[in-house]
Amino acid sequence: MASNKNALIRYKTIDLCLRNRYKRWVLDDLIEACSDALYEYEGKDVYVSKRTIQLDIQMMRSDKLGYNAPIEVYDRKYYRYSDEDYSIMNIPVTDHDIKIMNESIQILREFKDFSLFKEMDGVLRRLEDSVYATQKNHRPIIHLEKNEQLKGLKFIDQLYDAILNKKTLKICYRSFKSKDLNEVHIHPQLLKEFNNRWFLLALNHKRKIRTTFALDRIVSLETPEHSIQYIDQAIDGDEYYKDVVGVTVLEKINPTLIKFRVDKRNAPYVITKPFHNSQVIISENNQGTTFGIKVQINFELERLILGFGDSIEILEPKRLRTRIRHKLKKASSRYD
């Protein structure tokens, strides 16, 4: 069992003890009660020290977990709640709320490598405590797509800090198209996640253009030796990416109306998971459904289209239809 679950069991046990006003609780009594509770859950003896319980009481008294428990010592050795009605379990949530929180906790835990979410650990512990008290089955029932071997995640915290505190960086970057390393001075603007990969949108200091860097292609990053005044472009992610699929934004290029037909068998997948927020249904017949989206034509869009194989046909514009046809012919030739 994880150490934080052990802590939650101890908090709950101490809470049950202090709510019992018919017994005078000394520290040794609380140690014994917590040891018994952990043995019941773990099926083996778990050592609980005097220092551990003292720290638990201190934690429960604080607002770090949101408890602010009114634990007092009287007669110099006995513990109790000064408020007889107090309990850490008095969280006003419904069963429906608990179910939602349980799944939300599992999702937030997936961001364990991002210190921003580590700051929420106390909140998550409190939520877990409430859920733990009402559910016996702790097996996650939501499985998120993740890549444990994904590179570059170690840079997220430093990049986040640079964006938050408006600091320039010097990055060492190796693109897929180049074998050589490139050193670039940047003004980081925005972190973006797409298709289970992380990207950084930054202003290239020398070229004065916005550039997207894949975090898994960053080799190193550091603060420049010579101070460079940070340029904040105040980019709104929702606005910046509104006309694209993915992360590639072509500056000063207007979105294009793209019409495509998906066969009858696969159309429901596109209806329930649209290519883009602008997607509309133009027509339906026995051949399938014709959709329309208004976006920029970029690499990610082409990859999405090609992923549907023979179930999709680009109708307009002609240049995209020609490009997809060329790629499919080239792919087909590999099997000749």
Tab-separated table of C-alpha atoms in Angstrom:
chain	number	residue	atom	x	y	z
A	1	MET	CA	0.000	0.000	0.000
A	2	ALA	CA	1.310	3.451	-0.845
A	3	SER	CA	2.604	5.574	2.028
A	4	ASN	CA	-0.013	8.273	1.450
A	5	LYS	CA	-2.765	5.658	1.822
A	6	ASN	CA	-1.186	4.632	5.143
A	7	ALA	CA	-1.304	8.264	6.230
A	8	LEU	CA	-4.975	8.525	5.275
A	9	ILE	CA	-5.782	5.425	7.314
A	10	ARG	CA	-3.962	6.920	10.309
A	11	TYR	CA	-5.819	10.244	9.942
A	12	LYS	CA	-9.130	8.421	9.771
A	13	THR	CA	-8.237	6.281	12.802
A	14	ILE	CA	-7.136	9.265	14.876
A	15	ASP	CA	-10.361	10.988	13.873
A	16	LEU	CA	-12.445	8.008	15.063
A	17	CYS	CA	-10.566	7.932	18.353
A	18	LEU	CA	-10.929	11.624	19.116
A	19	ARG	CA	-14.636	11.518	18.270
A	20	ASN	CA	-15.039	8.956	21.047
A	21	ARG	CA	-15.513	11.192	24.081
A	22	TYR	CA	-15.918	8.248	26.437
A	23	LYS	CA	-12.226	7.436	26.429
A	24	ARG	CA	-9.292	9.598	27.404
A	25	TRP	CA	-6.751	9.244	24.603
A	26	VAL	CA	-3.033	9.399	25.291
A	27	LEU	CA	-0.409	9.190	22.550
A	28	ASP	CA	0.239	5.488	23.136
A	29	ASP	CA	-3.470	4.750	22.663
A	30	LEU	CA	-3.461	6.509	19.295
A	31	ILE	CA	-0.318	4.623	18.237
A	32	GLU	CA	-1.926	1.304	19.148
A	33	ALA	CA	-5.185	2.155	17.353
A	34	CYS	CA	-3.335	3.189	14.171
A	35	SER	CA	-1.169	0.062	14.274
A	36	ASP	CA	-4.294	-2.111	14.566
A	37	ALA	CA	-6.001	-0.271	11.680
A	38	LEU	CA	-2.990	-0.661	9.407
A	39	TYR	CA	-2.700	-4.338	10.302
A	40	GLU	CA	-6.354	-4.804	9.310
A	41	TYR	CA	-5.827	-3.193	5.917
A	42	GLU	CA	-2.327	-4.503	5.195
A	43	GLY	CA	-2.606	-7.956	6.705
A	44	LYS	CA	0.746	-7.532	8.426
A	45	ASP	CA	2.331	-5.567	11.246
A	46	VAL	CA	3.187	-1.979	10.339
A	47	TYR	CA	5.478	-0.034	12.648
A	48	VAL	CA	3.996	3.275	13.762
A	49	SER	CA	6.335	5.509	15.718
A	50	LYS	CA	5.510	8.159	18.285
A	51	ARG	CA	7.004	10.763	15.950
A	52	THR	CA	4.716	9.620	13.105
A	53	ILE	CA	1.548	10.166	15.150
A	54	GLN	CA	2.783	13.524	16.409
A	55	LEU	CA	3.366	14.632	12.821
A	56	ASP	CA	-0.060	13.282	11.831
A	57	ILE	CA	-1.710	15.363	14.553
A	58	GLN	CA	0.264	18.398	13.425
A	59	MET	CA	-0.816	17.806	9.829
A	60	MET	CA	-4.471	17.382	10.822
A	61	ARG	CA	-4.338	20.627	12.808
A	62	SER	CA	-2.936	22.554	9.843
A	63	ASP	CA	-4.760	23.675	6.713
A	64	LYS	CA	-2.400	21.768	4.388
A	65	LEU	CA	-5.026	19.079	3.877
A	66	GLY	CA	-7.920	21.396	4.556
A	67	TYR	CA	-8.761	19.719	7.893
A	68	ASN	CA	-7.891	22.463	10.415
A	69	ALA	CA	-8.776	19.889	13.065
A	70	PRO	CA	-9.386	21.434	16.527
A	71	ILE	CA	-7.185	18.909	18.362
A	72	GLU	CA	-6.279	20.002	21.875
A	73	VAL	CA	-4.242	18.541	24.705
A	74	TYR	CA	-5.736	18.665	28.173
A	75	ASP	CA	-4.253	17.659	31.500
A	76	ARG	CA	-0.933	17.761	29.639
A	77	LYS	CA	-1.304	14.302	28.098
A	78	TYR	CA	-4.815	13.604	26.779
A	79	TYR	CA	-6.009	14.385	23.242
A	80	ARG	CA	-9.497	15.350	22.095
A	81	TYR	CA	-11.434	17.591	19.718
A	82	SER	CA	-12.377	20.906	21.302
A	83	ASP	CA	-15.454	20.854	19.053
A	84	GLU	CA	-17.476	17.734	19.899
A	85	ASP	CA	-19.202	17.757	16.497
A	86	TYR	CA	-16.013	17.960	14.456
A	87	SER	CA	-14.824	15.168	12.126
A	88	ILE	CA	-12.500	15.155	9.153
A	89	MET	CA	-15.165	13.074	7.440
A	90	ASN	CA	-17.682	15.924	7.502
A	91	ILE	CA	-17.186	16.835	3.857
A	92	PRO	CA	-20.493	17.862	2.281
A	93	VAL	CA	-20.402	15.769	-0.881
A	94	THR	CA	-22.903	13.398	-2.425
A	95	ASP	CA	-22.292	9.838	-3.614
A	96	HIS	CA	-22.302	11.179	-7.168
A	97	ASP	CA	-19.650	13.741	-6.234
A	98	ILE	CA	-17.496	11.015	-4.718
A	99	LYS	CA	-17.646	8.917	-7.878
A	100	ILE	CA	-16.630	11.906	-9.973
A	101	MET	CA	-13.810	12.795	-7.590
A	102	ASN	CA	-12.526	9.234	-7.610
A	103	GLU	CA	-12.076	9.296	-11.379
A	104	SER	CA	-10.715	12.844	-11.301
A	105	ILE	CA	-8.077	11.798	-8.790
A	106	GLN	CA	-6.910	9.013	-11.075
A	107	ILE	CA	-6.630	11.466	-13.963
A	108	LEU	CA	-4.702	14.052	-11.929
A	109	ARG	CA	-2.322	11.352	-10.727
A	110	GLU	CA	-1.228	10.878	-14.352
A	111	PHE	CA	0.499	14.268	-14.109
A	112	LYS	CA	2.759	13.073	-11.308
A	113	ASP	CA	5.895	14.321	-13.114
A	114	PHE	CA	4.624	17.891	-13.265
A	115	SER	CA	5.440	19.692	-9.977
A	116	LEU	CA	2.493	22.066	-10.508
A	117	PHE	CA	0.236	19.088	-9.777
A	118	LYS	CA	2.442	17.905	-6.933
A	119	GLU	CA	1.351	21.066	-5.118
A	120	MET	CA	-2.170	19.621	-5.184
A	121	ASP	CA	-1.101	16.523	-3.262
A	122	GLY	CA	-2.761	17.709	-0.071
A	123	VAL	CA	-6.034	18.331	-1.865
A	124	LEU	CA	-5.865	14.935	-3.526
A	125	ARG	CA	-5.179	13.260	-0.194
A	126	ARG	CA	-8.255	14.820	1.307
A	127	LEU	CA	-10.381	13.771	-1.640
A	128	GLU	CA	-8.899	10.281	-1.559
A	129	ASP	CA	-9.731	10.039	2.136
A	130	SER	CA	-13.385	10.748	1.451
A	131	VAL	CA	-13.458	8.289	-1.425
A	132	TYR	CA	-11.518	5.685	0.543
A	133	ALA	CA	-14.090	5.800	3.316
A	134	THR	CA	-16.954	4.968	0.969
A	135	GLN	CA	-15.455	2.554	-1.526
A	136	LYS	CA	-13.717	-0.774	-1.074
A	137	ASN	CA	-12.574	-1.325	-4.634
A	138	HIS	CA	-9.582	0.915	-5.358
A	139	ARG	CA	-8.684	-0.568	-8.726
A	140	PRO	CA	-8.576	2.268	-11.309
A	141	ILE	CA	-11.376	1.926	-13.843
A	142	ILE	CA	-10.121	4.667	-16.146
A	143	HIS	CA	-7.040	3.842	-18.197
A	144	LEU	CA	-5.419	6.848	-19.820
A	145	GLU	CA	-3.105	6.664	-22.808
A	146	LYS	CA	0.405	7.411	-21.649
A	147	ASN	CA	3.954	6.774	-22.747
A	148	GLU	CA	6.258	6.052	-19.821
A	149	GLN	CA	9.282	6.316	-22.165
A	150	LEU	CA	8.323	9.747	-23.449
A	151	LYS	CA	11.343	12.045	-23.391
A	152	GLY	CA	11.389	15.721	-22.527
A	153	LEU	CA	8.916	15.720	-19.637
A	154	LYS	CA	11.750	16.698	-17.290
A	155	PHE	CA	11.776	20.122	-18.959
A	156	ILE	CA	8.110	20.925	-18.291
A	157	ASP	CA	8.694	22.479	-14.874
A	158	GLN	CA	11.523	24.718	-16.048
A	159	LEU	CA	9.577	25.809	-19.118
A	160	TYR	CA	6.460	26.467	-17.070
A	161	ASP	CA	8.496	28.578	-14.641
A	162	ALA	CA	10.065	30.536	-17.499
A	163	ILE	CA	6.665	31.318	-19.023
A	164	LEU	CA	5.158	32.219	-15.657
A	165	ASN	CA	8.037	34.454	-14.621
A	166	LYS	CA	8.713	35.817	-18.126
A	167	LYS	CA	12.274	34.568	-18.572
A	168	THR	CA	14.191	33.867	-21.770
A	169	LEU	CA	15.981	30.557	-22.308
A	170	LYS	CA	18.698	29.083	-24.457
A	171	ILE	CA	17.754	25.642	-25.727
A	172	CYS	CA	19.792	22.970	-27.437
A	173	TYR	CA	17.487	21.316	-29.942
A	174	ARG	CA	17.734	18.511	-32.495
A	175	SER	CA	14.885	18.361	-35.004
A	176	PHE	CA	13.909	15.201	-36.853
A	177	LYS	CA	15.077	16.833	-40.085
A	178	SER	CA	18.566	17.682	-38.851
A	179	LYS	CA	21.376	15.571	-37.446
A	180	ASP	CA	23.068	18.626	-35.962
A	181	LEU	CA	22.232	20.297	-32.684
A	182	ASN	CA	20.941	23.853	-32.837
A	183	GLU	CA	21.271	26.415	-30.075
A	184	VAL	CA	18.399	28.877	-30.027
A	185	HIS	CA	17.571	31.797	-27.752
A	186	ILE	CA	13.828	31.839	-27.165
A	187	HIS	CA	11.037	33.641	-25.383
A	188	PRO	CA	8.803	30.723	-24.219
A	189	GLN	CA	5.101	31.533	-24.546
A	190	LEU	CA	2.909	28.442	-24.212
A	191	LEU	CA	3.004	24.712	-23.422
A	192	LYS	CA	0.785	22.542	-25.606
A	193	GLU	CA	-0.135	18.844	-25.388
A	194	PHE	CA	-1.278	16.989	-28.497
A	195	ASN	CA	-1.548	13.297	-29.293
A	196	ASN	CA	0.243	12.296	-26.089
A	197	ARG	CA	3.242	14.569	-26.824
A	198	TRP	CA	4.223	17.940	-25.344
A	199	PHE	CA	5.256	20.990	-27.347
A	200	LEU	CA	6.569	24.469	-26.587
A	201	LEU	CA	5.466	27.523	-28.521
A	202	ALA	CA	8.183	30.163	-28.316
A	203	LEU	CA	9.380	33.318	-30.012
A	204	ASN	CA	12.738	32.791	-31.723
A	205	HIS	CA	14.833	35.711	-30.465
A	206	LYS	CA	17.062	35.983	-33.538
A	207	ARG	CA	14.505	35.377	-36.277
A	208	LYS	CA	11.616	37.028	-34.397
A	209	ILE	CA	9.176	34.323	-35.465
A	210	ARG	CA	7.068	31.915	-33.466
A	211	THR	CA	8.420	28.388	-33.455
A	212	THR	CA	7.046	25.122	-32.088
A	213	PHE	CA	9.517	22.818	-30.349
A	214	ALA	CA	8.745	19.208	-29.432
A	215	LEU	CA	9.890	18.617	-25.860
A	216	ASP	CA	11.211	15.187	-26.746
A	217	ARG	CA	13.654	16.822	-29.191
A	218	ILE	CA	15.059	19.264	-26.640
A	219	VAL	CA	18.493	18.120	-25.468
A	220	SER	CA	19.083	20.803	-22.857
A	221	LEU	CA	17.958	24.240	-21.787
A	222	GLU	CA	19.479	26.944	-19.632
A	223	THR	CA	19.260	30.617	-18.785
A	224	PRO	CA	21.318	32.757	-21.203
A	225	GLU	CA	24.582	34.206	-19.866
A	226	HIS	CA	23.668	37.654	-21.123
A	227	SER	CA	20.341	39.031	-20.008
A	228	ILE	CA	17.731	39.392	-22.746
A	229	GLN	CA	14.544	41.330	-22.147
A	230	TYR	CA	11.623	38.939	-22.318
A	231	ILE	CA	8.969	39.572	-24.957
A	232	ASP	CA	5.522	38.534	-23.782
A	233	GLN	CA	3.167	38.015	-26.705
A	234	ALA	CA	0.246	37.205	-24.368
A	235	ILE	CA	-0.878	34.287	-26.524
A	236	ASP	CA	-4.320	32.849	-25.851
A	237	GLY	CA	-4.036	29.138	-26.628
A	238	ASP	CA	-7.708	28.731	-27.516
A	239	GLU	CA	-7.523	31.604	-29.965
A	240	TYR	CA	-4.105	30.712	-31.392
A	241	TYR	CA	-4.975	27.080	-32.170
A	242	LYS	CA	-8.631	27.588	-33.110
A	243	ASP	CA	-8.071	27.113	-36.865
A	244	VAL	CA	-5.791	24.068	-36.796
A	245	VAL	CA	-5.710	20.381	-36.041
A	246	GLY	CA	-2.650	19.730	-33.886
A	247	VAL	CA	0.149	22.194	-33.111
A	248	THR	CA	1.360	23.522	-36.478
A	249	VAL	CA	0.022	27.041	-37.028
A	250	LEU	CA	0.877	28.778	-40.299
A	251	GLU	CA	1.143	32.478	-39.528
A	252	LYS	CA	-1.046	34.820	-41.617
A	253	ILE	CA	-2.651	31.909	-43.498
A	254	ASN	CA	-6.432	31.856	-43.548
A	255	PRO	CA	-8.274	28.603	-42.823
A	256	THR	CA	-9.651	26.657	-45.796
A	257	LEU	CA	-13.019	24.958	-46.150
A	258	ILE	CA	-12.280	21.267	-46.491
A	259	LYS	CA	-14.985	18.850	-47.636
A	260	PHE	CA	-14.537	15.132	-47.203
A	261	ARG	CA	-16.702	12.047	-47.386
A	262	VAL	CA	-16.468	9.145	-44.946
A	263	ASP	CA	-18.057	5.809	-45.801
A	264	LYS	CA	-21.228	4.705	-44.069
A	265	ARG	CA	-19.454	2.282	-41.759
A	266	ASN	CA	-16.944	4.789	-40.371
A	267	ALA	CA	-19.018	7.988	-40.436
A	268	PRO	CA	-20.328	7.462	-36.866
A	269	TYR	CA	-16.743	7.630	-35.548
A	270	VAL	CA	-16.224	11.019	-37.176
A	271	ILE	CA	-19.594	12.257	-35.952
A	272	THR	CA	-18.873	11.313	-32.345
A	273	LYS	CA	-15.228	12.444	-32.497
A	274	PRO	CA	-15.037	15.422	-34.871
A	275	PHE	CA	-11.844	16.294	-36.702
A	276	HIS	CA	-12.248	19.890	-35.534
A	277	ASN	CA	-14.648	22.139	-33.627
A	278	SER	CA	-15.803	23.672	-36.904
A	279	GLN	CA	-16.997	20.315	-38.281
A	280	VAL	CA	-20.486	20.191	-39.790
A	281	ILE	CA	-22.442	17.566	-41.711
A	282	ILE	CA	-23.087	18.702	-45.276
A	283	SER	CA	-24.998	15.720	-46.610
A	284	GLU	CA	-25.717	12.017	-46.099
A	285	ASN	CA	-26.479	9.240	-48.578
A	286	ASN	CA	-25.872	5.533	-49.146
A	287	GLN	CA	-22.199	6.173	-49.901
A	288	GLY	CA	-21.605	7.814	-46.552
A	289	THR	CA	-21.556	11.220	-44.923
A	290	THR	CA	-19.986	14.385	-46.290
A	291	PHE	CA	-18.416	16.665	-43.694
A	292	GLY	CA	-16.964	20.136	-43.779
A	293	ILE	CA	-14.291	21.712	-41.575
A	294	LYS	CA	-12.613	25.095	-41.828
A	295	VAL	CA	-8.956	24.778	-40.871
A	296	GLN	CA	-5.433	25.367	-42.096
A	297	ILE	CA	-3.928	22.523	-44.100
A	298	ASN	CA	-1.004	21.230	-42.052
A	299	PHE	CA	0.974	18.081	-41.315
A	300	GLU	CA	-1.273	16.929	-38.464
A	301	LEU	CA	-4.411	17.225	-40.593
A	302	GLU	CA	-2.842	15.123	-43.336
A	303	ARG	CA	-1.811	12.473	-40.798
A	304	LEU	CA	-5.353	12.383	-39.455
A	305	ILE	CA	-6.831	11.963	-42.941
A	306	LEU	CA	-4.341	9.262	-43.931
A	307	GLY	CA	-5.145	7.418	-40.712
A	308	PHE	CA	-8.633	6.698	-42.070
A	309	GLY	CA	-7.166	4.872	-45.067
A	310	ASP	CA	-9.685	3.844	-47.713
A	311	SER	CA	-12.702	4.939	-45.665
A	312	ILE	CA	-12.254	8.640	-46.441
A	313	GLU	CA	-12.194	10.741	-49.624
A	314	ILE	CA	-11.142	14.388	-49.814
A	315	LEU	CA	-13.539	16.292	-52.083
A	316	GLU	CA	-12.247	19.858	-51.725
A	317	PRO	CA	-9.956	21.711	-52.073
A	318	LYS	CA	-8.287	20.226	-55.113
A	319	ARG	CA	-4.727	20.791	-53.885
A	320	LEU	CA	-5.352	18.765	-50.731
A	321	ARG	CA	-7.146	16.033	-52.706
A	322	THR	CA	-4.146	15.837	-55.059
A	323	ARG	CA	-1.658	15.750	-52.175
A	324	ILE	CA	-3.493	12.945	-50.336
A	325	ARG	CA	-3.855	10.977	-53.593
A	326	HIS	CA	-0.108	11.294	-54.204
A	327	LYS	CA	0.713	10.063	-50.705
A	328	LEU	CA	-1.639	7.093	-51.025
A	329	LYS	CA	-0.154	6.123	-54.404
A	330	LYS	CA	3.331	6.346	-52.940
A	331	ALA	CA	2.268	4.209	-49.979
A	332	SER	CA	0.579	1.691	-52.280
A	333	SER	CA	3.726	1.393	-54.426
A	334	ARG	CA	5.619	0.104	-51.416
A	335	TYR	CA	3.466	-3.037	-51.549
A	336	ASP	CA	3.825	-3.631	-55.297
